[in-house]
Amino acid sequence: MIISMKRHASKEQIQQVCDRIGDFGYKIHAIEGEERVVIGVVGVGDVTACLESVEAMPQVETAVRISAPYKFVSKEFRPGKSVITVNGCEIGGDEFIVMAGPCSVESETQIMAAAEGVAASGAKLLRGGAFKPRTSPYDFQGLETEGLKLLAKAKKATGLGIITEVMSDRDVELVAEYADVLQIGARNMQNFALLKSLGKVTRPILLKRGMSSTIKELLMSAEYIVAHGNPNVILCERGIRTYETYTRNTCDIVAIPALNELTHLPVILDPSHATGKRSLIPALSRAGVAIGADGLIIEVHPQPEKAVSDGAQSLDLNQFQKLMTELKPYIQLWQQSRVTEAAAAV
Ligand code: PEP
Ligand code: MN
């Protein structure tokens, strides 16, 4: 159950509601939003009796029963789509958003060339890892703070918003100083200490699906972030591990409409990590647009053959430009269907 208090509810009125919920044996989880307090109710008890009792209390705006274990991110909580504003663009709204850039920030020359190239082709956010989760401890681990500073330079030069990964709760504040969106990589999707610390930042979060995680587990991880105070979460399908080895991961493409059924959070697709092969990126990108993703995140490098990480799945700047041109008619259809869906929802 989720209870939304009216805007001007006093502390005492909120406490009275919490006490009443407690009488029914439930636990509460209150989130203080900018405008109002929302109370999540968890546990086992007589839902109908609790709901009816609370609904009648002063300053309670709505009380909604939510059967999904993920409460705040569920479609039951909010039937429409959440729109998340990042550096002037809206994710989950009427614009299809493409984020692009190298796997890792490597040097000023590299990130500037990447930023200028992807901006010219229509990307809205620049991606690039400064803290890199690498399988081998001997591989390039990222430029860390120096990498963040280079991303800030690239933002200044191009106006692109920045998305970059944070791997540890210790670095959340530092990364949030430079990034417009904090990326949580597949390997950290269930790093619960990290997820909790993200509740305290105002920056939106891109939460990537763990490589062996179910859709429900992805939503539970998103719930951690929202329940700890940050409602701005974008989900990302980036492929899961199966017995198939031709592709780096197996893209669970149907996860996108499935997530759109289950949650109001925006959902994007990462065709680069899903395939591991640059030749497959255009086809999978088209599929992502057609199946209702809100955007794409694509690895692009000015010289993929020299990339320190993920070169084989990185497009060069010309290939990215060609892809963006090829996607245009698909995105036009996507926009038409968004308008139709919005009209049907009214
Ligand atoms: C990345 O975006 O470079 C990355 C490491 O992705 P993932 O966490 O999906 O493997
Ligand atoms: Mn990568």
mmCIF file of C-alpha atoms and ligand atoms in Angstrom:
data_model
loop_
_atom_site.group_PDB
_atom_site.id
_atom_site.type_symbol
_atom_site.label_atom_id
_atom_site.label_comp_id
_atom_site.label_asym_id
_atom_site.label_seq_id
_atom_site.Cartn_x
_atom_site.Cartn_y
_atom_site.Cartn_z
ATOM 1 C CA MET A 1 0.000 0.000 0.000
ATOM 2 C CA ILE A 2 1.180 3.545 -0.730
ATOM 3 C CA ILE A 3 -0.294 6.567 0.995
ATOM 4 C CA SER A 4 0.163 10.046 -0.418
ATOM 5 C CA MET A 5 -0.370 12.839 2.100
ATOM 6 C CA LYS A 6 -1.834 16.162 1.029
ATOM 7 C CA ARG A 7 0.655 18.961 0.442
ATOM 8 C CA HIS A 8 0.080 20.793 3.661
ATOM 9 C CA ALA A 9 -0.122 17.812 5.987
ATOM 10 C CA SER A 10 1.513 18.606 9.309
ATOM 11 C CA LYS A 11 4.124 16.438 11.045
ATOM 12 C CA GLU A 12 1.513 15.427 13.630
ATOM 13 C CA GLN A 13 -0.978 14.359 10.965
ATOM 14 C CA ILE A 14 1.701 12.293 9.238
ATOM 15 C CA GLN A 15 2.642 10.704 12.557
ATOM 16 C CA GLN A 16 -0.998 9.879 13.263
ATOM 17 C CA VAL A 17 -1.237 8.062 9.931
ATOM 18 C CA CYS A 18 1.992 6.157 10.660
ATOM 19 C CA ASP A 19 0.680 5.181 14.104
ATOM 20 C CA ARG A 20 -2.599 3.949 12.636
ATOM 21 C CA ILE A 21 -0.694 1.819 10.104
ATOM 22 C CA GLY A 22 1.389 0.454 12.971
ATOM 23 C CA ASP A 23 -1.831 -0.586 14.762
ATOM 24 C CA PHE A 24 -2.512 -2.961 11.874
ATOM 25 C CA GLY A 25 0.912 -4.574 12.291
ATOM 26 C CA TYR A 26 2.523 -3.009 9.230
ATOM 27 C CA LYS A 27 5.897 -1.330 8.882
ATOM 28 C CA ILE A 28 6.168 2.065 7.250
ATOM 29 C CA HIS A 29 8.654 3.619 4.898
ATOM 30 C CA ALA A 30 8.120 7.358 4.499
ATOM 31 C CA ILE A 31 9.652 9.348 1.689
ATOM 32 C CA GLU A 32 9.720 13.102 2.008
ATOM 33 C CA GLY A 33 9.337 14.490 -1.486
ATOM 34 C CA GLU A 34 9.733 18.118 -2.477
ATOM 35 C CA GLU A 35 5.978 18.591 -2.479
ATOM 36 C CA ARG A 36 4.500 15.969 -0.241
ATOM 37 C CA VAL A 37 5.176 12.996 1.991
ATOM 38 C CA VAL A 38 4.518 9.549 0.557
ATOM 39 C CA ILE A 39 4.296 6.597 2.913
ATOM 40 C CA GLY A 40 5.078 3.080 1.760
ATOM 41 C CA VAL A 41 3.418 0.345 3.811
ATOM 42 C CA VAL A 42 5.048 -3.064 3.946
ATOM 43 C CA GLY A 43 4.389 -6.296 5.804
ATOM 44 C CA VAL A 44 1.519 -8.697 6.308
ATOM 45 C CA GLY A 45 -1.895 -7.748 7.666
ATOM 46 C CA ASP A 46 -5.485 -6.898 6.818
ATOM 47 C CA VAL A 47 -4.917 -4.612 3.845
ATOM 48 C CA THR A 48 -8.558 -3.725 3.256
ATOM 49 C CA ALA A 49 -9.198 -2.709 6.852
ATOM 50 C CA CYS A 50 -5.976 -0.688 7.028
ATOM 51 C CA LEU A 51 -6.676 1.016 3.705
ATOM 52 C CA GLU A 52 -10.224 1.984 4.647
ATOM 53 C CA SER A 53 -9.153 3.284 8.018
ATOM 54 C CA VAL A 54 -6.282 5.389 6.652
ATOM 55 C CA GLU A 55 -8.271 6.739 3.700
ATOM 56 C CA ALA A 56 -10.681 8.364 6.129
ATOM 57 C CA MET A 57 -7.951 10.247 8.006
ATOM 58 C CA PRO A 58 -7.457 14.006 7.569
ATOM 59 C CA GLN A 59 -4.828 15.148 5.066
ATOM 60 C CA VAL A 60 -4.583 11.750 3.368
ATOM 61 C CA GLU A 61 -4.833 12.368 -0.374
ATOM 62 C CA THR A 62 -4.830 8.800 -1.676
ATOM 63 C CA ALA A 63 -4.206 5.307 -0.363
ATOM 64 C CA VAL A 64 -3.516 2.720 -3.057
ATOM 65 C CA ARG A 65 -3.169 -1.014 -2.671
ATOM 66 C CA ILE A 66 -0.083 -2.330 -4.471
ATOM 67 C CA SER A 67 0.290 -6.050 -4.872
ATOM 68 C CA ALA A 68 3.760 -6.014 -6.505
ATOM 69 C CA PRO A 69 6.706 -6.419 -4.090
ATOM 70 C CA TYR A 70 8.279 -3.372 -5.716
ATOM 71 C CA LYS A 71 5.888 -0.638 -4.609
ATOM 72 C CA PHE A 72 7.121 2.801 -5.653
ATOM 73 C CA VAL A 73 8.364 1.715 -9.084
ATOM 74 C CA SER A 74 5.295 -0.328 -9.986
ATOM 75 C CA LYS A 75 2.729 0.592 -12.591
ATOM 76 C CA GLU A 76 0.089 0.229 -9.870
ATOM 77 C CA PHE A 77 1.666 3.185 -8.058
ATOM 78 C CA ARG A 78 1.785 5.357 -11.169
ATOM 79 C CA PRO A 79 -0.059 4.189 -14.285
ATOM 80 C CA GLY A 80 1.651 6.573 -16.725
ATOM 81 C CA LYS A 81 5.343 6.941 -17.461
ATOM 82 C CA SER A 82 7.768 8.929 -15.367
ATOM 83 C CA VAL A 83 9.561 11.611 -17.297
ATOM 84 C CA ILE A 84 13.074 12.346 -16.081
ATOM 85 C CA THR A 85 14.677 15.620 -17.060
ATOM 86 C CA VAL A 86 18.418 15.528 -17.689
ATOM 87 C CA ASN A 87 20.357 18.572 -18.835
ATOM 88 C CA GLY A 88 17.308 19.983 -20.618
ATOM 89 C CA CYS A 89 16.122 16.744 -22.260
ATOM 90 C CA GLU A 90 13.342 14.488 -21.137
ATOM 91 C CA ILE A 91 13.816 10.742 -20.808
ATOM 92 C CA GLY A 92 10.549 8.818 -20.844
ATOM 93 C CA GLY A 93 8.817 11.681 -22.664
ATOM 94 C CA ASP A 94 8.121 12.379 -26.328
ATOM 95 C CA GLU A 95 11.724 12.415 -27.455
ATOM 96 C CA PHE A 96 13.777 9.312 -28.189
ATOM 97 C CA ILE A 97 17.081 9.886 -26.381
ATOM 98 C CA VAL A 98 20.407 8.532 -27.616
ATOM 99 C CA MET A 99 23.382 8.505 -25.239
ATOM 100 C CA ALA A 100 26.733 7.740 -26.846
ATOM 101 C CA GLY A 101 30.457 7.804 -26.237
ATOM 102 C CA PRO A 102 33.395 5.577 -25.458
ATOM 103 C CA CYS A 103 33.421 2.741 -22.956
ATOM 104 C CA SER A 104 36.247 4.498 -21.046
ATOM 105 C CA VAL A 105 37.489 8.048 -20.897
ATOM 106 C CA GLU A 106 41.091 7.640 -22.107
ATOM 107 C CA SER A 107 42.498 11.106 -22.873
ATOM 108 C CA GLU A 108 41.422 14.665 -23.576
ATOM 109 C CA THR A 109 41.872 14.206 -27.330
ATOM 110 C CA GLN A 110 39.813 11.025 -27.342
ATOM 111 C CA ILE A 111 36.883 12.295 -25.253
ATOM 112 C CA MET A 112 36.703 15.654 -27.042
ATOM 113 C CA ALA A 113 36.649 13.982 -30.466
ATOM 114 C CA ALA A 114 34.006 11.519 -29.258
ATOM 115 C CA ALA A 115 31.865 14.261 -27.700
ATOM 116 C CA GLU A 116 31.980 16.531 -30.735
ATOM 117 C CA GLY A 117 31.263 13.631 -33.089
ATOM 118 C CA VAL A 118 28.304 12.179 -31.212
ATOM 119 C CA ALA A 119 26.809 15.633 -30.580
ATOM 120 C CA ALA A 120 26.974 16.431 -34.300
ATOM 121 C CA SER A 121 25.065 13.221 -35.050
ATOM 122 C CA GLY A 122 22.270 13.973 -32.568
ATOM 123 C CA ALA A 123 23.232 12.243 -29.314
ATOM 124 C CA LYS A 124 21.898 14.056 -26.238
ATOM 125 C CA LEU A 125 24.174 12.634 -23.556
ATOM 126 C CA LEU A 126 27.841 11.714 -23.571
ATOM 127 C CA ARG A 127 28.756 8.419 -21.946
ATOM 128 C CA GLY A 128 32.272 7.492 -20.780
ATOM 129 C CA GLY A 129 33.568 5.553 -17.811
ATOM 130 C CA ALA A 130 36.040 7.153 -15.401
ATOM 131 C CA PHE A 131 35.674 4.327 -12.866
ATOM 132 C CA LYS A 132 35.742 1.039 -14.764
ATOM 133 C CA PRO A 133 34.585 -2.342 -13.463
ATOM 134 C CA ARG A 134 37.046 -4.684 -15.200
ATOM 135 C CA THR A 135 37.100 -8.460 -14.980
ATOM 136 C CA SER A 136 40.893 -8.487 -14.723
ATOM 137 C CA PRO A 137 42.694 -6.420 -12.080
ATOM 138 C CA TYR A 138 45.501 -5.938 -14.632
ATOM 139 C CA ASP A 139 43.263 -4.185 -17.167
ATOM 140 C CA PHE A 140 42.802 -0.405 -17.412
ATOM 141 C CA GLN A 141 40.784 0.679 -14.380
ATOM 142 C CA GLY A 142 39.829 4.181 -15.510
ATOM 143 C CA LEU A 143 41.218 7.701 -15.102
ATOM 144 C CA GLU A 144 38.990 8.291 -12.064
ATOM 145 C CA THR A 145 38.873 11.978 -10.993
ATOM 146 C CA GLU A 146 40.966 13.024 -13.976
ATOM 147 C CA GLY A 147 38.424 11.273 -16.220
ATOM 148 C CA LEU A 148 35.548 13.118 -14.542
ATOM 149 C CA LYS A 149 37.314 16.430 -15.185
ATOM 150 C CA LEU A 150 37.731 15.548 -18.853
ATOM 151 C CA LEU A 151 34.020 14.735 -19.074
ATOM 152 C CA ALA A 152 33.244 18.149 -17.573
ATOM 153 C CA LYS A 153 35.436 19.748 -20.263
ATOM 154 C CA ALA A 154 33.599 17.822 -22.968
ATOM 155 C CA LYS A 155 30.266 18.967 -21.537
ATOM 156 C CA LYS A 156 31.425 22.565 -21.572
ATOM 157 C CA ALA A 157 32.536 22.299 -25.188
ATOM 158 C CA THR A 158 29.443 20.532 -26.539
ATOM 159 C CA GLY A 159 26.581 21.108 -24.090
ATOM 160 C CA LEU A 160 26.000 17.337 -23.854
ATOM 161 C CA GLY A 161 24.841 15.952 -20.513
ATOM 162 C CA ILE A 162 27.220 13.453 -18.930
ATOM 163 C CA ILE A 163 26.504 9.885 -17.895
ATOM 164 C CA THR A 164 29.240 7.987 -16.103
ATOM 165 C CA GLU A 165 29.529 4.983 -13.813
ATOM 166 C CA VAL A 166 29.948 5.023 -10.050
ATOM 167 C CA MET A 167 31.155 1.748 -8.540
ATOM 168 C CA SER A 168 31.353 2.482 -4.833
ATOM 169 C CA ASP A 169 29.207 4.299 -2.289
ATOM 170 C CA ARG A 170 32.368 6.194 -1.303
ATOM 171 C CA ASP A 171 32.502 7.876 -4.729
ATOM 172 C CA VAL A 172 28.833 8.787 -5.132
ATOM 173 C CA GLU A 173 29.219 12.417 -4.047
ATOM 174 C CA LEU A 174 32.334 12.915 -6.157
ATOM 175 C CA VAL A 175 30.774 11.461 -9.322
ATOM 176 C CA ALA A 176 27.535 13.400 -8.719
ATOM 177 C CA GLU A 177 29.537 16.648 -8.854
ATOM 178 C CA TYR A 178 30.432 15.976 -12.489
ATOM 179 C CA ALA A 179 27.737 13.689 -13.878
ATOM 180 C CA ASP A 180 24.188 14.504 -14.947
ATOM 181 C CA VAL A 181 23.283 10.822 -14.647
ATOM 182 C CA LEU A 182 25.032 8.255 -12.431
ATOM 183 C CA GLN A 183 25.353 4.848 -14.065
ATOM 184 C CA ILE A 184 25.179 1.700 -11.975
ATOM 185 C CA GLY A 185 26.751 -1.090 -13.955
ATOM 186 C CA ALA A 186 25.487 -4.638 -14.351
ATOM 187 C CA ARG A 187 28.025 -5.937 -11.827
ATOM 188 C CA ASN A 188 26.728 -3.598 -9.135
ATOM 189 C CA MET A 189 22.999 -3.927 -9.710
ATOM 190 C CA GLN A 190 22.672 -5.676 -6.363
ATOM 191 C CA ASN A 191 25.283 -3.725 -4.432
ATOM 192 C CA PHE A 192 22.747 -2.727 -1.835
ATOM 193 C CA ALA A 193 25.015 -0.354 0.096
ATOM 194 C CA LEU A 194 25.615 1.525 -3.156
ATOM 195 C CA LEU A 195 21.900 1.509 -4.065
ATOM 196 C CA LYS A 196 20.994 2.941 -0.656
ATOM 197 C CA SER A 197 23.551 5.726 -0.986
ATOM 198 C CA LEU A 198 22.035 6.732 -4.359
ATOM 199 C CA GLY A 199 18.811 7.602 -2.590
ATOM 200 C CA LYS A 200 20.562 10.632 -1.162
ATOM 201 C CA VAL A 201 21.680 12.259 -4.415
ATOM 202 C CA THR A 202 19.545 14.473 -6.594
ATOM 203 C CA ARG A 203 21.035 13.185 -9.863
ATOM 204 C CA PRO A 204 19.067 10.650 -11.904
ATOM 205 C CA ILE A 205 20.380 7.082 -11.928
ATOM 206 C CA LEU A 206 20.787 4.707 -14.870
ATOM 207 C CA LEU A 207 20.431 1.226 -13.415
ATOM 208 C CA LYS A 208 21.736 -1.521 -15.695
ATOM 209 C CA ARG A 209 20.345 -5.013 -15.435
ATOM 210 C CA GLY A 210 22.694 -7.483 -13.774
ATOM 211 C CA MET A 211 23.982 -10.126 -16.152
ATOM 212 C CA SER A 212 22.221 -12.919 -14.245
ATOM 213 C CA SER A 213 19.321 -10.909 -12.874
ATOM 214 C CA THR A 214 15.644 -11.371 -13.455
ATOM 215 C CA ILE A 215 13.311 -8.541 -14.374
ATOM 216 C CA LYS A 216 11.883 -8.702 -10.861
ATOM 217 C CA GLU A 217 15.345 -8.391 -9.306
ATOM 218 C CA LEU A 218 16.048 -5.360 -11.499
ATOM 219 C CA LEU A 219 12.830 -3.753 -10.284
ATOM 220 C CA MET A 220 13.625 -4.584 -6.647
ATOM 221 C CA SER A 221 17.000 -2.858 -7.045
ATOM 222 C CA ALA A 222 15.287 0.195 -8.530
ATOM 223 C CA GLU A 223 12.920 0.103 -5.555
ATOM 224 C CA TYR A 224 15.930 0.369 -3.199
ATOM 225 C CA ILE A 225 16.972 3.649 -4.822
ATOM 226 C CA VAL A 226 13.451 5.101 -4.862
ATOM 227 C CA ALA A 227 12.624 3.903 -1.335
ATOM 228 C CA HIS A 228 15.775 5.660 -0.108
ATOM 229 C CA GLY A 229 14.684 8.963 -1.556
ATOM 230 C CA ASN A 230 15.622 9.261 -5.239
ATOM 231 C CA PRO A 231 12.649 8.763 -7.588
ATOM 232 C CA ASN A 232 14.631 9.404 -10.758
ATOM 233 C CA VAL A 233 15.707 6.000 -11.986
ATOM 234 C CA ILE A 234 16.118 4.904 -15.614
ATOM 235 C CA LEU A 235 16.371 1.176 -16.306
ATOM 236 C CA CYS A 236 18.643 -0.395 -18.909
ATOM 237 C CA GLU A 237 18.506 -3.776 -20.628
ATOM 238 C CA ARG A 238 22.090 -4.686 -21.575
ATOM 239 C CA GLY A 239 21.829 -8.410 -22.210
ATOM 240 C CA ILE A 240 21.980 -11.340 -19.847
ATOM 241 C CA ARG A 241 24.269 -14.359 -19.656
ATOM 242 C CA THR A 242 23.040 -17.542 -21.346
ATOM 243 C CA TYR A 243 24.721 -20.580 -22.950
ATOM 244 C CA GLU A 244 25.089 -18.603 -26.216
ATOM 245 C CA THR A 245 28.642 -17.432 -26.892
ATOM 246 C CA TYR A 246 28.437 -15.911 -30.381
ATOM 247 C CA THR A 247 27.222 -12.701 -28.785
ATOM 248 C CA ARG A 248 28.809 -11.318 -25.605
ATOM 249 C CA ASN A 249 25.427 -11.434 -23.862
ATOM 250 C CA THR A 250 21.944 -12.467 -24.950
ATOM 251 C CA CYS A 251 19.712 -9.473 -25.426
ATOM 252 C CA ASP A 252 16.443 -10.050 -23.627
ATOM 253 C CA ILE A 253 14.636 -7.706 -25.987
ATOM 254 C CA VAL A 254 11.206 -8.565 -24.608
ATOM 255 C CA ALA A 255 12.340 -7.236 -21.224
ATOM 256 C CA ILE A 256 11.605 -3.771 -22.640
ATOM 257 C CA PRO A 257 7.841 -4.189 -23.200
ATOM 258 C CA ALA A 258 7.708 -6.381 -20.082
ATOM 259 C CA LEU A 259 9.213 -3.561 -18.014
ATOM 260 C CA ASN A 260 6.869 -1.089 -19.682
ATOM 261 C CA GLU A 261 4.007 -3.250 -18.424
ATOM 262 C CA LEU A 262 5.349 -3.461 -14.880
ATOM 263 C CA THR A 263 6.884 -0.067 -14.145
ATOM 264 C CA HIS A 264 6.466 3.621 -14.874
ATOM 265 C CA LEU A 265 10.261 4.128 -14.984
ATOM 266 C CA PRO A 266 11.853 4.890 -18.361
ATOM 267 C CA VAL A 267 13.638 1.943 -20.003
ATOM 268 C CA ILE A 268 16.550 2.142 -22.430
ATOM 269 C CA LEU A 269 18.557 -0.430 -24.386
ATOM 270 C CA ASP A 270 22.336 -0.899 -24.581
ATOM 271 C CA PRO A 271 22.925 -2.714 -27.879
ATOM 272 C CA SER A 272 26.720 -2.534 -27.415
ATOM 273 C CA HIS A 273 27.085 -4.676 -24.287
ATOM 274 C CA ALA A 274 24.114 -6.805 -25.351
ATOM 275 C CA THR A 275 25.952 -7.977 -28.470
ATOM 276 C CA GLY A 276 29.687 -7.322 -28.027
ATOM 277 C CA LYS A 277 29.878 -6.927 -31.813
ATOM 278 C CA ARG A 278 29.677 -3.650 -33.706
ATOM 279 C CA SER A 279 28.132 -5.328 -36.768
ATOM 280 C CA LEU A 280 25.008 -6.225 -34.770
ATOM 281 C CA ILE A 281 24.414 -2.811 -33.208
ATOM 282 C CA PRO A 282 22.335 -1.230 -36.017
ATOM 283 C CA ALA A 283 19.827 -4.120 -36.190
ATOM 284 C CA LEU A 284 19.432 -4.281 -32.427
ATOM 285 C CA SER A 285 19.083 -0.500 -32.176
ATOM 286 C CA ARG A 286 16.222 -0.590 -34.680
ATOM 287 C CA ALA A 287 14.599 -3.363 -32.653
ATOM 288 C CA GLY A 288 14.942 -1.256 -29.507
ATOM 289 C CA VAL A 289 13.132 1.673 -31.102
ATOM 290 C CA ALA A 290 10.420 -0.591 -32.532
ATOM 291 C CA ILE A 291 9.770 -2.400 -29.261
ATOM 292 C CA GLY A 292 9.215 0.762 -27.244
ATOM 293 C CA ALA A 293 12.486 1.641 -25.509
ATOM 294 C CA ASP A 294 12.784 5.264 -24.393
ATOM 295 C CA GLY A 295 16.309 5.531 -25.715
ATOM 296 C CA LEU A 296 19.614 3.841 -26.446
ATOM 297 C CA ILE A 297 23.080 3.951 -24.922
ATOM 298 C CA ILE A 298 25.738 3.146 -27.516
ATOM 299 C CA GLU A 299 29.522 2.840 -27.343
ATOM 300 C CA VAL A 300 31.252 5.107 -29.853
ATOM 301 C CA HIS A 301 34.999 5.690 -30.106
ATOM 302 C CA PRO A 302 36.913 7.937 -32.535
ATOM 303 C CA GLN A 303 39.375 5.056 -33.123
ATOM 304 C CA PRO A 304 37.795 1.792 -31.927
ATOM 305 C CA GLU A 305 40.885 -0.223 -32.907
ATOM 306 C CA LYS A 306 42.848 1.746 -30.288
ATOM 307 C CA ALA A 307 40.221 1.616 -27.520
ATOM 308 C CA VAL A 308 41.483 0.441 -24.130
ATOM 309 C CA SER A 309 38.157 -1.286 -23.457
ATOM 310 C CA ASP A 310 35.277 -2.635 -25.553
ATOM 311 C CA GLY A 311 36.751 -1.640 -28.941
ATOM 312 C CA ALA A 312 35.099 -4.584 -30.729
ATOM 313 C CA GLN A 313 31.644 -3.328 -29.809
ATOM 314 C CA SER A 314 32.335 0.366 -30.408
ATOM 315 C CA LEU A 315 31.166 2.181 -33.518
ATOM 316 C CA ASP A 316 33.442 4.790 -35.047
ATOM 317 C CA LEU A 317 32.072 8.296 -35.572
ATOM 318 C CA ASN A 318 31.053 7.662 -39.187
ATOM 319 C CA GLN A 319 29.275 4.433 -38.320
ATOM 320 C CA PHE A 320 27.435 6.242 -35.527
ATOM 321 C CA GLN A 321 26.376 9.027 -37.848
ATOM 322 C CA LYS A 322 25.106 6.461 -40.368
ATOM 323 C CA LEU A 323 23.175 4.656 -37.635
ATOM 324 C CA MET A 324 21.552 7.884 -36.435
ATOM 325 C CA THR A 325 20.453 8.642 -39.994
ATOM 326 C CA GLU A 326 19.087 5.120 -40.486
ATOM 327 C CA LEU A 327 17.161 5.306 -37.222
ATOM 328 C CA LYS A 328 15.297 8.490 -38.182
ATOM 329 C CA PRO A 329 12.241 6.882 -39.883
ATOM 330 C CA TYR A 330 11.961 4.388 -37.015
ATOM 331 C CA ILE A 331 12.071 7.211 -34.486
ATOM 332 C CA GLN A 332 9.360 9.067 -36.429
ATOM 333 C CA LEU A 333 7.084 6.036 -36.108
ATOM 334 C CA TRP A 334 8.038 5.784 -32.427
ATOM 335 C CA GLN A 335 6.989 9.409 -31.924
ATOM 336 C CA GLN A 336 3.669 8.819 -33.658
ATOM 337 C CA SER A 337 2.921 5.844 -31.432
ATOM 338 C CA ARG A 338 3.829 7.895 -28.326
ATOM 339 C CA VAL A 339 1.283 10.523 -29.362
ATOM 340 C CA THR A 340 -1.351 7.819 -29.995
ATOM 341 C CA GLU A 341 -0.622 6.171 -26.607
ATOM 342 C CA ALA A 342 -0.826 9.525 -24.831
ATOM 343 C CA ALA A 343 -4.167 10.305 -26.510
ATOM 344 C CA ALA A 344 -5.531 6.860 -25.565
ATOM 345 C CA ALA A 345 -4.490 7.380 -21.947
ATOM 346 C CA VAL A 346 -6.475 10.611 -21.599
HETATM 347 C C1 PEP B 1 29.727 -0.035 -19.544
HETATM 348 O O1 PEP B 1 28.688 0.622 -19.738
HETATM 349 O O2 PEP B 1 30.827 0.252 -20.047
HETATM 350 C C2 PEP B 1 29.615 -1.262 -18.735
HETATM 351 C C3 PEP B 1 30.640 -1.706 -18.016
HETATM 352 O O3 PEP B 1 28.402 -1.826 -18.834
HETATM 353 P P1 PEP B 1 27.758 -3.078 -18.031
HETATM 354 O O4 PEP B 1 27.756 -2.688 -16.595
HETATM 355 O O5 PEP B 1 26.390 -3.192 -18.641
HETATM 356 O O6 PEP B 1 28.622 -4.284 -18.324
HETATM 357 MN MN MN B 2 31.849 -0.922 -22.005
#
